Coordinates of C-alpha atoms in Angstrom, one line a residue:
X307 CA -3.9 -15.1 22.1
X308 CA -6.2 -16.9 20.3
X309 CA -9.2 -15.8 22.8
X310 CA -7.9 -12.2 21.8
X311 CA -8.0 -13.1 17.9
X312 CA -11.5 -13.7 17.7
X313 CA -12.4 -11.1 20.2
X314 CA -10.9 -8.4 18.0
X315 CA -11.6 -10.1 13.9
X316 CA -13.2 -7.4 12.9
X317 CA -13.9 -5.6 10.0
X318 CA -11.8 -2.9 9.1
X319 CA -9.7 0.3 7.0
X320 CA -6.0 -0.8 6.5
X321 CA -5.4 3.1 7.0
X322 CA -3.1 4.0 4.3
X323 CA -5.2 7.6 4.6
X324 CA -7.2 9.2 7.0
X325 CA -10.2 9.7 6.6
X326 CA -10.2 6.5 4.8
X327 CA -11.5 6.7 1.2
X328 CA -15.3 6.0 1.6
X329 CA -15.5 8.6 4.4
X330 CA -14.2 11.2 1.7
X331 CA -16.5 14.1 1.8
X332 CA -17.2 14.0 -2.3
X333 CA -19.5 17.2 -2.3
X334 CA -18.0 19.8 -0.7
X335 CA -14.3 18.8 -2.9
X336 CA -13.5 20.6 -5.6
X337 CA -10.6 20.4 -8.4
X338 CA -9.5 24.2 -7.4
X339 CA -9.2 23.2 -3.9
X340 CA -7.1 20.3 -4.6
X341 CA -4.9 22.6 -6.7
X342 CA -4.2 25.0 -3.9
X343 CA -3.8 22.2 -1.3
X344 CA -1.2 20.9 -3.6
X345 CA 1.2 24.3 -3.9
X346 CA 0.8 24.7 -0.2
X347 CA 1.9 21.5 0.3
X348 CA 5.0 21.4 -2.1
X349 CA 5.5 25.2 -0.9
X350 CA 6.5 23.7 2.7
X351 CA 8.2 20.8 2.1
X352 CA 10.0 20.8 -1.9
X353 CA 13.2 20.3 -0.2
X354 CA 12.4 17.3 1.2
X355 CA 10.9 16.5 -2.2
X356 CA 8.0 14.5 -3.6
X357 CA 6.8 10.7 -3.7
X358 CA 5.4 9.5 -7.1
X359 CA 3.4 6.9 -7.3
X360 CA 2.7 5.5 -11.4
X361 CA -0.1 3.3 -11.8
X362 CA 0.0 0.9 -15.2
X363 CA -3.4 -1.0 -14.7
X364 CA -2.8 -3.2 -17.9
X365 CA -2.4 -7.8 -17.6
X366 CA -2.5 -10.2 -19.5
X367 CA -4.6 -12.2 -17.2
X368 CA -7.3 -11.7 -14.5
X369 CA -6.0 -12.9 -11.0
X370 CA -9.2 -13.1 -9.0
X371 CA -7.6 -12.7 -5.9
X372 CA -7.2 -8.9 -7.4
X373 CA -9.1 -6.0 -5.9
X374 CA -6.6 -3.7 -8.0
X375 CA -8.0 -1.6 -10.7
X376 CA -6.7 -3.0 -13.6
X377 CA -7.3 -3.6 -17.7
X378 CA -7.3 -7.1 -18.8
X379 CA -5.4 -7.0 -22.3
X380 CA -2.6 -9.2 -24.7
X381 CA -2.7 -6.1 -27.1
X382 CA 1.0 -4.6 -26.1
X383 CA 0.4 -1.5 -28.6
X384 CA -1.4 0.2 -25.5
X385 CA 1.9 0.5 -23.8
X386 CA 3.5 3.2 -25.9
X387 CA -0.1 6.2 -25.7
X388 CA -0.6 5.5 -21.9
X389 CA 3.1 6.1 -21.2
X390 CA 2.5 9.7 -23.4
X391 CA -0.4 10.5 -21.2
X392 CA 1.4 9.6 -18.4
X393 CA 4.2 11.7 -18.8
X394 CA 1.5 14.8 -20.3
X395 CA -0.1 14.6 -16.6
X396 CA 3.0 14.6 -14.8
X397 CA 3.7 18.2 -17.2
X398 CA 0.2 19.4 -15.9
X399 CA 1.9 19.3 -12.4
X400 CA 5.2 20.6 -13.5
X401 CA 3.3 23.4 -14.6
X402 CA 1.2 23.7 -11.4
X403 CA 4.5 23.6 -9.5
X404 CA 6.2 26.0 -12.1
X405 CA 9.5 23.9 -11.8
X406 CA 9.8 20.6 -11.9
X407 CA 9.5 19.2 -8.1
X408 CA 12.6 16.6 -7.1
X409 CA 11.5 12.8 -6.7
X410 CA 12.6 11.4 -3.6
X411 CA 10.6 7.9 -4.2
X412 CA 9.1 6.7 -7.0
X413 CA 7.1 3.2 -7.2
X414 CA 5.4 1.5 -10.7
X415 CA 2.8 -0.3 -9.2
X416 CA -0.8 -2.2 -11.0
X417 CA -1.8 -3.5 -12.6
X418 CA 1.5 -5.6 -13.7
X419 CA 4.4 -2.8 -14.5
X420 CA 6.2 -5.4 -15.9
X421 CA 3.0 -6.1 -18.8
X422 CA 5.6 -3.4 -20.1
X423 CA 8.6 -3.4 -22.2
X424 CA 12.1 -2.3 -20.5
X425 CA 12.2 -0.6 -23.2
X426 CA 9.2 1.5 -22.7
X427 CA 9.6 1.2 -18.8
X428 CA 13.0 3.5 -20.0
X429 CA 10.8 5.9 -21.9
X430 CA 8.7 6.7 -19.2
X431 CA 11.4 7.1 -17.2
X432 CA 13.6 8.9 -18.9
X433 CA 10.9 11.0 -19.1
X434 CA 10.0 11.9 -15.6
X435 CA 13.7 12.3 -14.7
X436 CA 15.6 14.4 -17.4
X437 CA 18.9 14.4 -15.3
X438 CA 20.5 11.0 -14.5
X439 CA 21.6 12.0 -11.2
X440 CA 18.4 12.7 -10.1
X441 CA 17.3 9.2 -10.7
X442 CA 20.5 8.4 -8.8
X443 CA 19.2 10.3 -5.2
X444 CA 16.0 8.7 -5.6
X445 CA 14.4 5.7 -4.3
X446 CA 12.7 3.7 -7.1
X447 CA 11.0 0.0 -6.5
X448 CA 8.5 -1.4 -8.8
X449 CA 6.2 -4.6 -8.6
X450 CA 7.0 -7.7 -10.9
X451 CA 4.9 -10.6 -11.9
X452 CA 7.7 -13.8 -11.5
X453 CA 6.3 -15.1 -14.7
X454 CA 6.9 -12.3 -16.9
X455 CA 9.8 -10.4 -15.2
X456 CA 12.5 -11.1 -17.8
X457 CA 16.1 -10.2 -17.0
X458 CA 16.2 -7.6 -19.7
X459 CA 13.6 -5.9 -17.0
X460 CA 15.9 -6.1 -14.1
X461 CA 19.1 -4.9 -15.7
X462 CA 17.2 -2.0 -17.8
X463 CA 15.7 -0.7 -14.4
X464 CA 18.8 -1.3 -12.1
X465 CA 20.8 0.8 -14.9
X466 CA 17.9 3.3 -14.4
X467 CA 18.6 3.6 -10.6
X468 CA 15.9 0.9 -9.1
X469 CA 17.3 -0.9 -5.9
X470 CA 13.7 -2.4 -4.5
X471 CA 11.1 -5.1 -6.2
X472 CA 8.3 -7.0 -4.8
X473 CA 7.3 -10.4 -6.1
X474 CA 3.4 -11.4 -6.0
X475 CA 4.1 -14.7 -4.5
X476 CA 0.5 -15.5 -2.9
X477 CA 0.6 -19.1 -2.0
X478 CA 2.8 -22.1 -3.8
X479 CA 0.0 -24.8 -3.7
X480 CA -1.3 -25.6 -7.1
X481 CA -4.8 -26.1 -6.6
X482 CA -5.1 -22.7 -4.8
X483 CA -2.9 -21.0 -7.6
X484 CA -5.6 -22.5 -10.4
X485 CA -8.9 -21.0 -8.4
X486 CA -7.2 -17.3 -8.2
X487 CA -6.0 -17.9 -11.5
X488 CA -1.8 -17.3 -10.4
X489 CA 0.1 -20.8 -11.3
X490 CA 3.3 -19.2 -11.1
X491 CA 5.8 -22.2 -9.8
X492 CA 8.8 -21.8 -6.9
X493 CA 11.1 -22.2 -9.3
X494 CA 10.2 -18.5 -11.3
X495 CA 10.1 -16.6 -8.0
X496 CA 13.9 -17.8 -7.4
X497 CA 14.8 -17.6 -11.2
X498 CA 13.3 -13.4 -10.6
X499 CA 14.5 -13.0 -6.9
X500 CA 18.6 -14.2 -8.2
X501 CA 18.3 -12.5 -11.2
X502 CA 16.7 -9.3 -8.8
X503 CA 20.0 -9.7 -6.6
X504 CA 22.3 -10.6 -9.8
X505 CA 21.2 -7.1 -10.8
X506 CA 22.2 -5.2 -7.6
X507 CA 19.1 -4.9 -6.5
X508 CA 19.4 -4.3 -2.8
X509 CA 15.9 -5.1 -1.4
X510 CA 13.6 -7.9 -2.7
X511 CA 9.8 -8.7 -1.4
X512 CA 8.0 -11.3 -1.5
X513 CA 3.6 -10.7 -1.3
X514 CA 2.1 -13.9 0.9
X515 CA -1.6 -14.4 1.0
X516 CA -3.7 -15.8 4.0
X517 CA -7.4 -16.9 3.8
X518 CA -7.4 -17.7 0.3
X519 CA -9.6 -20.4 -1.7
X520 CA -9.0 -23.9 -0.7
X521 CA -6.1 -22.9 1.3
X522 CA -5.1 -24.7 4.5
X523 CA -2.1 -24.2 7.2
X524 CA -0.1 -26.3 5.6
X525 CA -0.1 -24.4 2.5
X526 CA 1.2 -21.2 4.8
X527 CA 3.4 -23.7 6.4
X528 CA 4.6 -25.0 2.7
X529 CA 4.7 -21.3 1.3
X530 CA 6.6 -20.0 4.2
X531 CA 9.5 -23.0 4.4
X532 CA 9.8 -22.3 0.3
X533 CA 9.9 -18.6 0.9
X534 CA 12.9 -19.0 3.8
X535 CA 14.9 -20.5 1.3
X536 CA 15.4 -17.5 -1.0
X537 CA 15.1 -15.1 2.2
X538 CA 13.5 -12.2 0.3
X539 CA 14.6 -9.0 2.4
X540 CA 11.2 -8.0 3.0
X541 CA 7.1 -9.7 2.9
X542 CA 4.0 -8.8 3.0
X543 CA 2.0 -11.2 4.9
X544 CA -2.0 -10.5 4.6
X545 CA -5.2 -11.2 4.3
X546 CA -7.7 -11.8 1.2
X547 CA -9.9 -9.4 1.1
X548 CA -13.0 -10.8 -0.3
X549 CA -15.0 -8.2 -2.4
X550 CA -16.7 -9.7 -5.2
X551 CA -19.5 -7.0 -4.9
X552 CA -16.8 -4.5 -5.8
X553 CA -17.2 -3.9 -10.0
X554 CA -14.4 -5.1 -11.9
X555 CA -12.6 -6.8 -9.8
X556 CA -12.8 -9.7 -11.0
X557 CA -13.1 -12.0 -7.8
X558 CA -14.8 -15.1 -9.4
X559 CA -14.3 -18.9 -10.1
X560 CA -14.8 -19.9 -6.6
X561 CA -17.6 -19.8 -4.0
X562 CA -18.0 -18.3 -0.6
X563 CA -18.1 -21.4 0.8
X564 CA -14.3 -22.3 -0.8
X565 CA -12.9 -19.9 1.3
X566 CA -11.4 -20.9 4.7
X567 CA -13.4 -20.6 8.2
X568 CA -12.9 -17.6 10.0
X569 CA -11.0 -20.2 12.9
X570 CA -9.4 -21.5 9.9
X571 CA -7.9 -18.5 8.7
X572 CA -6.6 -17.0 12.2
X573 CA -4.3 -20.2 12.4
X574 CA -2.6 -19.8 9.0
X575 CA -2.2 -16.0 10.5
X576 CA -0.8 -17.2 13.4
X577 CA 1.2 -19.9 12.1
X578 CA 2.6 -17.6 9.5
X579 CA 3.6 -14.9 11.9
X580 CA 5.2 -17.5 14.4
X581 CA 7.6 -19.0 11.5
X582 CA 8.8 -15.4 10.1
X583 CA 9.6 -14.3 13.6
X584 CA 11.5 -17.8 14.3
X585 CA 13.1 -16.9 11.2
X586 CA 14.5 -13.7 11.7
X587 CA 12.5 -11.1 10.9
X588 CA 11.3 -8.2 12.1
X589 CA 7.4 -7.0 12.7
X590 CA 7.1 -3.8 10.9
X591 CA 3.7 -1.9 12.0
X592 CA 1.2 -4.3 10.7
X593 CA 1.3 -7.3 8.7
X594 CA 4.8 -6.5 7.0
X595 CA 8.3 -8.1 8.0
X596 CA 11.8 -7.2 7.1
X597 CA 15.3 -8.3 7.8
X598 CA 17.3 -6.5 10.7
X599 CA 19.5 -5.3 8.0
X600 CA 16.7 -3.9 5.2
X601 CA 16.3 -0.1 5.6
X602 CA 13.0 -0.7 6.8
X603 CA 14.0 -2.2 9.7
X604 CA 16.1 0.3 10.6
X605 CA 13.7 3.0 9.9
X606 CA 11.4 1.4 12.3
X607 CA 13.9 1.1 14.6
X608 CA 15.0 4.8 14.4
X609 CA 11.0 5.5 14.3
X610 CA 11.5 7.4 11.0
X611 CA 9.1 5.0 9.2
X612 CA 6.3 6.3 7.7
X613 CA 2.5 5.1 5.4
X614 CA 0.9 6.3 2.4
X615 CA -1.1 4.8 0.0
X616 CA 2.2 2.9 -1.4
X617 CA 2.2 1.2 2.1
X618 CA 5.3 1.0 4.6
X619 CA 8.3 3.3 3.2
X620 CA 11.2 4.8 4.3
X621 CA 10.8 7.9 2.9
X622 CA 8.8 10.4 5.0
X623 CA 7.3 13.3 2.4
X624 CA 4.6 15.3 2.7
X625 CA 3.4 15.3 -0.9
X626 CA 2.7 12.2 -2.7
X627 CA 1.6 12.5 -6.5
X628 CA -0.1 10.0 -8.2
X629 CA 0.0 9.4 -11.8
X630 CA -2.3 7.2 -14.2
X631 CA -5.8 6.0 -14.2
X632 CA -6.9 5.4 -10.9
X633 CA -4.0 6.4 -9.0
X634 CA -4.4 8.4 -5.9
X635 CA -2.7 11.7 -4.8
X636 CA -2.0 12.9 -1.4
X637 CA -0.7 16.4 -0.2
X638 CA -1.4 16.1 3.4
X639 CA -4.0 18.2 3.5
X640 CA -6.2 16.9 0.9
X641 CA -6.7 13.6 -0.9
X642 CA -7.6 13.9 -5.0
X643 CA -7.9 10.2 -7.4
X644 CA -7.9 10.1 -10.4
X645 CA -10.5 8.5 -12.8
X646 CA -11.3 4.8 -13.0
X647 CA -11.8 4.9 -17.0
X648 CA -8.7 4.4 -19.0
X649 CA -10.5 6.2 -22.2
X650 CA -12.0 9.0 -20.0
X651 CA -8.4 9.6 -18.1
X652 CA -6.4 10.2 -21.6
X653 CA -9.2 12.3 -22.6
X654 CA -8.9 14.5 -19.9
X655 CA -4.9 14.9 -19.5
X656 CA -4.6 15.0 -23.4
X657 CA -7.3 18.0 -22.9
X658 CA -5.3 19.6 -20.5
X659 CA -7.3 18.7 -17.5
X660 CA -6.3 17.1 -14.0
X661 CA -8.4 14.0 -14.7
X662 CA -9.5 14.0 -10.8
X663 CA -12.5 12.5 -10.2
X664 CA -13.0 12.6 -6.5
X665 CA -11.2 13.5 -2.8
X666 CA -11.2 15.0 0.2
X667 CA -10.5 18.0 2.1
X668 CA -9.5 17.6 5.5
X669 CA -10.7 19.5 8.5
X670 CA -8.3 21.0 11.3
X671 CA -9.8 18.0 13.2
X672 CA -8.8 15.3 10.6
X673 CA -5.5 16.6 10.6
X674 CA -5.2 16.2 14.3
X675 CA -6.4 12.3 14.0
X676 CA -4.5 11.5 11.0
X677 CA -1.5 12.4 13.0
X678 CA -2.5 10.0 15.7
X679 CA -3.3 7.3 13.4
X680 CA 0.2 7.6 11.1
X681 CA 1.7 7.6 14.8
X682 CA 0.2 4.3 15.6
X683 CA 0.4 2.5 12.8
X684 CA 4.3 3.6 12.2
X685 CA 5.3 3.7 16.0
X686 CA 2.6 1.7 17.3
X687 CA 2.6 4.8 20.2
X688 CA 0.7 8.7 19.5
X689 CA 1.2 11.7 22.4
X690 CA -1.4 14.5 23.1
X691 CA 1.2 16.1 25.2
X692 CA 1.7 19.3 22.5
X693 CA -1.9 21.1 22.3
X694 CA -1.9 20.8 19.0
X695 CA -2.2 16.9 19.3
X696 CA -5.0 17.3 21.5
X697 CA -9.3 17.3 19.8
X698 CA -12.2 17.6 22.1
X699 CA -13.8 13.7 21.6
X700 CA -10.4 12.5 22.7
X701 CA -11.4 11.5 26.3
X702 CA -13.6 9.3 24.9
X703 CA -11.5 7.9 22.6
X704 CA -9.6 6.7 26.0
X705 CA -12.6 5.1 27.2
X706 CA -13.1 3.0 24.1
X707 CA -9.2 2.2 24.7
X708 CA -9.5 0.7 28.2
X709 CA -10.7 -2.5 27.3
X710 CA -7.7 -3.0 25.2
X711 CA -5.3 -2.0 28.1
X712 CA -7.1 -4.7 29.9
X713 CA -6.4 -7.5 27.4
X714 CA -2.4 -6.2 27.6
X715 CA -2.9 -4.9 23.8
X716 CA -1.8 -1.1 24.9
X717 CA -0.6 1.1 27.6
X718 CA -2.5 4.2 28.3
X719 CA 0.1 6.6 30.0
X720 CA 0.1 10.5 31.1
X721 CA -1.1 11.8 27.7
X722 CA 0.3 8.9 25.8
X723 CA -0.3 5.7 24.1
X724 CA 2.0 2.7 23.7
X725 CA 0.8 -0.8 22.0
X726 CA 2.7 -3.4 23.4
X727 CA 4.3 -6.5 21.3
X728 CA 1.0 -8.3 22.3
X729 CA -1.2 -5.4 20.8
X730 CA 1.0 -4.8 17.5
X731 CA -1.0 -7.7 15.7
X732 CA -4.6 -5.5 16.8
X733 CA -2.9 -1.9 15.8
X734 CA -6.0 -1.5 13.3
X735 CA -8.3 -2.0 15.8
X736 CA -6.5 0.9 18.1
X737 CA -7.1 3.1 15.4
X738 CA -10.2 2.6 15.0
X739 CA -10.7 3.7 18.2
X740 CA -10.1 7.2 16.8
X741 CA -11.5 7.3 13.6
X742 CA -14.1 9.3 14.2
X743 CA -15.5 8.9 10.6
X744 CA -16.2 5.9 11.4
X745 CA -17.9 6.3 14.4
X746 CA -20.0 8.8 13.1
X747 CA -21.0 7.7 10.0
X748 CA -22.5 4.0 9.7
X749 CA -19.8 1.8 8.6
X750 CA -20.2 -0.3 5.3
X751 CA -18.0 -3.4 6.2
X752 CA -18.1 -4.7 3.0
X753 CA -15.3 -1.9 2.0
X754 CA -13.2 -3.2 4.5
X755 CA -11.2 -6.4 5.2
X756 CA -11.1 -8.0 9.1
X757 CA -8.6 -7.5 10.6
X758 CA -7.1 -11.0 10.5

């Protein structure tokens, strides 16, 4: 395995979209387009409904582990006009729509959601959902930060209908919690994870960071044995991503050299996987793990799982909306994101403008390979046996494949692809097998993270 590890470490998308977001074709996109993609889409599937996700990009602090778009701030009077503008751009789409479109899942995300006040976290909601039984159908989760989650939080947004929260845990050693800028003890993540469950929350996660400053194995090894004792329901187990070239994202107060060794970092992967596994839990797609009994488990099981730019959910919808500065929308057949400024984004929705900045229209072929890719990366398996599966470079997709079936990763079968438990670890790399963006366009690595 380990062979097999540094064989296949390399850089690469995560593929919450395909094409992946710097493979977007910027010129040819335009805001009308994205409009009409977006009423086709919610034409075909509104019974099904919609997935919202709400970006609030405001902290207190600058994490510098963070790649997020974010806006450092203590000034809490921002809370109350961003939540307006919010709520204005989701009328610009009620309007598009002309009826407002039902929310099967909604996630806050950041940012830090909980830089908010329950109070105003109510507001907004309240807002989006004007009948309480819609909030009831629907399945809300939000991200906390364990040191400024309060209780008041957890009961305000369980009253609201919220059953899921995930905990930025990253590592529990103190010296790597001071260079990323996180000191966040074990004993708030179990005062937030209790209170979560206290609440009636039903599903709590727990975020766990490999390859991080001055971290070692036996910080994974530490992190994971605290972690098993408050047996969050889900974790995301993953790798830093080290961007510093990226603008704004703050990844600073520690050198290159601080980081672990690539040999390093592949045994607090492997370590890390080994103990969750020995624990109980179960793979889902790539580097996320849940409890037999968490609904994403079972969704995996029942191969109804499905990825979007929120990550592993168990709601499959064709349209995802996204609202706030930043945030990315997806109708299936296009990609649109909003802008990056916070003053430029309230200027535009207060203005009456979808404050889109940049997307992607995708091609009868994309469609095709996005298909495959959702397919692997969900069901870690993707058939060509309906024509409609089938695009004219595929053969030599398979040839780029065979390599893999020779190191046991996959199985290539009459007109079908299965990765075996050996191969689920290397599902990124599958896919990149059919990325044809990719392929055909020199690839900047430094957007991407390896794959371990």
């Amino acid at each position: 395995m380990q062979s097999l590890v540094s064989k296949y470490n390399v850089a690469g998308p995560r593929y919450t979209s395909y094409p992946t977001v710097p493979y977007w074709d910027d010129v040819s996109f335009s805001l009308k387009e994205w409009k009409e993609c977006l009423k086709r889409s919610y034409v075909e599937s509104k019974e099904n409904g919609i997935s919202l996700y709400i970006h609030l990009p405001y902290c207190e602090s600058m994490c510098t582990f963070c790649g997020c778009n974010k806006r450092i701030t203590k000034n809490h009077l921002v809370e109350i006009p961003y939540i307006k503008t919010l709520l204005i751009e989701w009328d610009l789409y009620v309007s598009l729509f002309e009826e407002t479109p039902r929310i099967s899942e909604l996630h806050l995300g950041g940012g830090t959601p909980t830089f908010f006040s329950s109070e105003n976290l109510k507001l907004l909601l309240e807002g989006l959902f004007k009948d309480p039984a819609e909030r009831a159908n629907a399945e809300l989760s939000f991200e906390g930060h364990p040191n400024n989650t309060t209780k008041n939080h957890l009961q305000v947004l369980a009253n609201l209908g919220f059953t899921r929260v995930s905990y930025g845990v990253q590592d529990y050693n103190l010296s790597v919690q001071k260079a990323i800028n996180r000191v966040q003890p074990f004993e708030n993540v179990q005062k937030v994870t209790t209170l979560a469950r206290e609440n009636g929350f039903t599903s709590v996660g727990h975020d766990i960071i490999f390859g991080l400053p001055f971290q070692t194995t036996k910080d994974i090894e530490n992190t994971i044995n605290l972690t098993k004792k408050l047996m969050p329901e889900r974790i995301a187990f993953y790798s830093y991503a080290h961007v510093p070239w990226i603008k704004g994202n703050g990844q600073r107060g520690f050198k290159d050299e601080d980081l672990p060794s690539p040999d390093e970092k592949k045994k607090q992967f492997e370590l890390g996987k080994e103990m969750l596994l020995e624990t109980g839990y179960i793979e889902i797609g790539m580097d996320h793990f849940a409890l037999p009994d968490d609904q994403l488990a079972r969704s995996l099981e029942q191969k109804q799982i499905h990825r979007n730019f929120m990550g592993y959910t168990t709601e499959t919808t064709q349209l995802m909306i996204g609202l706030g500065v930043s945030a990315i929308g997806d109708s299936w057949y296009a990609f649109g994101q909003n802008t990056k400024n916070i003053e430029e984004y309230k200027s535009l929705v207060e203005g009456g403008i979808f404050p889109i900045y940049r997307g992607h229209i995708l091609s009868p072929e994309d469609l095709i390979i996005r298909r495959h890719i959702l397919n692997l990366m969900c069901k870690f398996e993707t058939s060509w046996a309906d024509n409609h599966m089938y695009f004219s470079e595929l053969p030599d997709v398979i040839v780029k494949l065979a390599e893999m079936q020779d190191d046991g990763l996959l199985k290539i079968l009459d007109k079908k692809i299965e990765i075996t438990e050996k191969g689920r670890a290397f599902v990124r790399n599958v896919c990149m097998a059919f990325d044809l963006r990719l392929q055909r366009k020199k690839p900047d690595i430094k957007l991407f993270s390896m794959t371990i």
